[in-house]
Amino acid sequence: FAAIYKKPIPRYVKALGVVTANTGAAVRDIVQISKRRNPFVTILIYPALVQGTGAKESIVNGIRALERRKVDVIIVGRGGGSMEDLWAFNEEVVAKAIFDCKVPIISAVGHETDITISDYVADLRAPTPSAAAELAVFDYYLLQNRLYEYQSKLKRLFMNTVELKKAKIKQYQLRLAYHSPAHQIMNMKQSAADKERRIQELMEKIMTDKKYRFQFYIEAMKRVSPLRKLNEGFSYVEDLSGHAVTDVTKVSIHDTLFIHMTNGKVRTRVQDIKKIRRE
């Protein structure tokens, strides 16, 4: 029935209350272990009678006193002993005070094999007072190490995030620079320069081809040039109209003709016409 009303033990205890005898191994172990685990924890000790006449009233008064001080957790207990030595923790008033207390209580009575009614009504049972201190007080150095680890992880995560953001910003800058008007104009200029170079190369090629072809035509014309024929001893005949005479049937007796030679022309008159058949 009492388990239904168990109060949770706070994870991080700043103020610890202890109801036990002010002398003996129990209180010494609780203080030493608590300070070793967390040097900043505040320990309030209520020196109570834990056996004999007046023990139950003393324990109840200690619980109520520490409850008024609003500590985070209360350890109620003592070191080992006989059944009669531990009997105060079986008293109804003690059990009722533990059950009614608004502050979570850890029962640490005797050794692990010792069982009292206080163990059942308390919010948590510890096998020994030393174990109660370990259950009540968190390990400050372990927490500190974990915080350092978290800090290191957060730092790495932050640096990774920063580097990732830097990389993205650089990527955006490159994209922005690529799409910027200045870059587009530069690309157009480069494209225009490339086209101009290709056109120039093509024009030079065309001009070279035309030059070679023209030279070929010049040489061909030289081979069929009348002047060349004239230089070789040939001549040609024109009538008075300047038309070339190539057929004797087109010539009549007494016609005036001009015979062209290399260095001039001769005017002559037809006196005789003789047809010659050439194979």
XYZ file of C-alpha atoms in Angstrom:
279
model
C 0.000 0.000 0.000
C 2.805 2.399 0.920
C 4.547 1.765 -2.416
C 1.736 3.616 -4.182
C 2.775 6.837 -2.449
C 6.530 6.617 -3.037
C 8.079 9.988 -3.789
C 10.864 10.084 -6.414
C 14.375 10.825 -5.252
C 15.678 14.012 -6.919
C 18.459 13.383 -9.386
C 20.527 16.382 -8.322
C 20.527 16.970 -4.587
C 21.886 20.274 -3.285
C 20.829 19.979 0.350
C 20.954 16.621 2.158
C 19.398 16.012 5.537
C 20.607 13.179 7.803
C 18.809 11.847 10.860
C 21.222 9.625 12.777
C 23.510 9.565 15.771
C 26.128 12.316 15.710
C 28.837 9.793 16.485
C 29.721 6.471 14.916
C 30.604 5.089 11.509
C 27.191 5.760 9.920
C 27.315 9.553 10.033
C 31.014 9.582 9.177
C 30.481 7.378 6.110
C 27.521 9.441 4.902
C 29.474 12.714 5.150
C 32.642 11.357 3.559
C 30.911 9.657 0.645
C 28.587 12.593 0.049
C 31.463 15.112 -0.012
C 33.566 12.822 -2.161
C 30.801 12.578 -4.734
C 29.836 16.246 -4.579
C 31.976 18.711 -2.609
C 29.303 21.399 -3.051
C 26.427 19.534 -1.412
C 25.055 20.983 1.832
C 24.676 18.400 4.600
C 22.374 19.096 7.551
C 22.761 16.518 10.361
C 20.156 16.154 13.046
C 21.856 14.301 15.938
C 19.133 11.895 17.007
C 18.954 9.081 19.487
C 18.768 5.885 17.418
C 18.222 3.378 20.245
C 16.915 3.229 23.759
C 14.470 5.426 25.612
C 13.355 8.520 23.668
C 14.807 7.235 20.371
C 11.515 7.157 18.483
C 10.620 10.702 19.534
C 14.101 11.938 18.627
C 13.939 10.385 15.153
C 10.463 11.864 14.537
C 11.637 15.314 15.666
C 14.651 15.061 13.352
C 12.499 14.197 10.355
C 10.127 17.088 11.018
C 12.956 19.532 11.652
C 14.730 18.727 8.397
C 11.413 18.825 6.528
C 10.952 22.398 7.750
C 14.429 23.240 6.476
C 13.256 22.116 3.012
C 16.154 19.855 2.227
C 16.011 17.851 -1.010
C 16.396 14.371 0.517
C 16.523 12.961 4.051
C 18.530 9.892 5.062
C 17.150 8.197 8.155
C 19.248 5.400 9.587
C 22.033 4.075 11.718
C 24.753 1.435 11.740
C 24.256 -2.223 12.387
C 23.124 -3.751 15.667
C 20.826 -6.263 17.265
C 17.080 -6.361 16.760
C 16.628 -4.462 20.019
C 19.127 -1.775 18.867
C 17.193 -1.250 15.640
C 13.739 -1.404 17.197
C 13.127 2.362 17.169
C 12.799 2.130 13.386
C 9.938 -0.344 13.816
C 7.879 2.057 15.905
C 4.572 3.257 14.502
C 5.258 6.944 15.117
C 8.530 6.726 13.223
C 6.900 4.878 10.352
C 4.063 7.424 10.266
C 6.498 10.365 10.336
C 8.444 8.873 7.420
C 5.264 8.202 5.459
C 3.781 11.679 6.105
C 7.000 13.567 5.312
C 6.770 15.632 2.112
C 10.513 15.302 1.544
C 11.732 12.033 -0.050
C 13.285 9.775 2.604
C 15.893 7.043 2.186
C 15.892 4.421 4.907
C 19.381 3.116 5.753
C 19.069 1.058 8.889
C 21.746 -1.455 9.836
C 23.274 -3.816 7.321
C 21.866 -5.243 4.124
C 20.235 -8.159 5.902
C 18.520 -5.934 8.470
C 14.892 -5.132 7.619
C 12.704 -2.670 9.546
C 9.292 -1.151 9.057
C 11.009 2.129 8.111
C 12.364 0.404 5.026
C 8.841 -0.332 3.823
C 7.357 3.136 4.345
C 10.398 5.076 3.130
C 10.578 6.251 -0.469
C 13.772 4.244 -1.019
C 15.667 1.613 0.969
C 19.451 1.515 1.048
C 21.287 -1.568 2.315
C 23.736 0.581 4.340
C 24.226 4.263 5.259
C 27.131 4.406 2.798
C 24.885 3.127 0.037
C 22.256 5.691 1.041
C 24.791 8.492 0.510
C 25.633 7.153 -2.940
C 21.940 6.926 -3.830
C 21.150 10.411 -2.536
C 24.118 12.461 -3.782
C 24.943 12.564 -7.460
C 28.534 12.208 -8.609
C 29.589 15.777 -9.342
C 32.797 14.762 -11.147
C 30.961 12.279 -13.321
C 28.487 15.009 -14.169
C 31.358 17.400 -14.840
C 33.011 14.895 -17.171
C 29.740 14.389 -18.988
C 29.315 18.130 -19.310
C 32.837 18.366 -20.743
C 31.941 15.611 -23.207
C 28.721 17.380 -24.141
C 30.620 20.634 -24.471
C 33.169 18.974 -26.736
C 30.432 17.362 -28.818
C 28.559 20.642 -29.067
C 31.754 22.417 -30.071
C 32.486 19.847 -32.767
C 28.887 20.004 -33.940
C 29.020 23.795 -33.966
C 32.315 23.843 -35.883
C 30.998 21.280 -38.365
C 27.867 23.361 -38.814
C 29.936 26.507 -39.289
C 32.172 24.785 -41.855
C 29.111 23.446 -43.643
C 27.541 26.892 -43.692
C 30.817 28.382 -44.956
C 30.941 25.807 -47.751
C 27.330 26.571 -48.684
C 27.991 30.315 -48.628
C 31.035 29.819 -50.865
C 28.930 27.693 -53.205
C 26.238 30.382 -53.289
C 28.890 33.030 -53.950
C 30.224 31.012 -56.872
C 26.705 30.552 -58.248
C 25.966 34.254 -57.793
C 29.248 35.202 -59.465
C 28.509 32.823 -62.338
C 25.056 34.326 -62.912
C 26.146 37.921 -62.322
C 25.873 40.455 -65.222
C 29.635 41.006 -65.135
C 30.304 37.297 -65.578
C 27.674 37.040 -68.312
C 29.226 39.990 -70.141
C 32.661 38.417 -69.782
C 31.305 35.152 -71.211
C 29.727 37.035 -74.108
C 32.982 38.864 -74.778
C 34.883 35.597 -74.710
C 32.311 33.983 -76.999
C 32.478 36.952 -79.385
C 36.282 36.815 -79.346
C 36.201 33.091 -80.103
C 33.756 33.631 -82.963
C 35.835 36.509 -84.297
C 38.953 34.339 -84.179
C 37.164 31.482 -85.966
C 35.783 33.875 -88.610
C 39.225 35.365 -89.138
C 40.768 31.913 -89.469
C 38.013 30.939 -91.914
C 38.485 34.130 -93.916
C 42.236 33.588 -94.038
C 41.659 30.049 -95.208
C 39.193 31.233 -97.854
C 41.591 33.972 -98.970
C 44.430 31.477 -99.166
C 42.280 29.115 -101.198
C 41.150 31.966 -103.459
C 44.731 33.128 -103.839
C 45.892 29.681 -104.867
C 42.927 29.321 -107.228
C 43.533 32.786 -108.718
C 47.177 31.943 -109.202
C 46.106 28.752 -110.912
C 43.793 30.718 -113.244
C 46.569 33.193 -114.014
C 48.874 30.381 -114.969
C 46.143 28.777 -117.042
C 45.395 32.068 -118.791
C 49.049 32.580 -119.443
C 49.150 29.224 -121.180
C 46.294 30.253 -123.524
C 47.158 33.948 -123.755
C 47.414 35.333 -127.337
C 50.461 37.296 -126.299
C 52.210 34.088 -125.381
C 51.317 32.668 -128.776
C 52.585 35.802 -130.413
C 55.821 35.540 -128.490
C 56.155 32.004 -129.756
C 55.986 33.263 -133.399
C 52.254 33.051 -133.947
C 50.095 35.985 -135.074
C 46.386 36.615 -135.512
C 44.334 38.465 -138.118
C 41.556 41.037 -137.698
C 39.282 42.681 -140.208
C 38.486 46.366 -140.312
C 35.773 45.886 -137.684
C 38.262 44.366 -135.234
C 36.863 40.882 -135.498
C 39.292 37.977 -135.580
C 39.525 36.295 -138.976
C 39.718 32.522 -138.567
C 38.038 31.308 -141.748
C 39.190 32.061 -145.291
C 35.617 31.891 -146.496
C 34.952 35.047 -144.537
C 37.604 36.927 -146.515
C 37.312 38.409 -150.020
C 39.882 39.641 -152.509
C 40.977 43.228 -151.841
C 39.768 43.114 -148.194
C 41.936 45.056 -145.806
C 43.233 43.025 -142.861
C 45.427 43.615 -139.841
C 48.071 41.072 -138.837
C 48.954 41.322 -135.153
C 52.477 40.333 -134.029
C 54.419 40.581 -130.814
C 55.621 44.164 -131.248
C 52.979 45.578 -133.522
C 50.545 45.027 -136.385
C 50.731 45.010 -140.161
C 48.037 46.348 -142.480
C 47.659 44.286 -145.636
C 45.284 43.745 -148.535
C 44.108 40.348 -149.705
C 45.374 39.590 -153.152
C 44.822 35.853 -153.267
C 42.771 33.275 -151.326
C 43.687 29.638 -151.173
C 41.798 27.089 -149.189
C 43.774 24.367 -147.441
C 42.200 21.313 -145.956
C 43.872 20.377 -142.679
C 43.434 17.045 -140.997
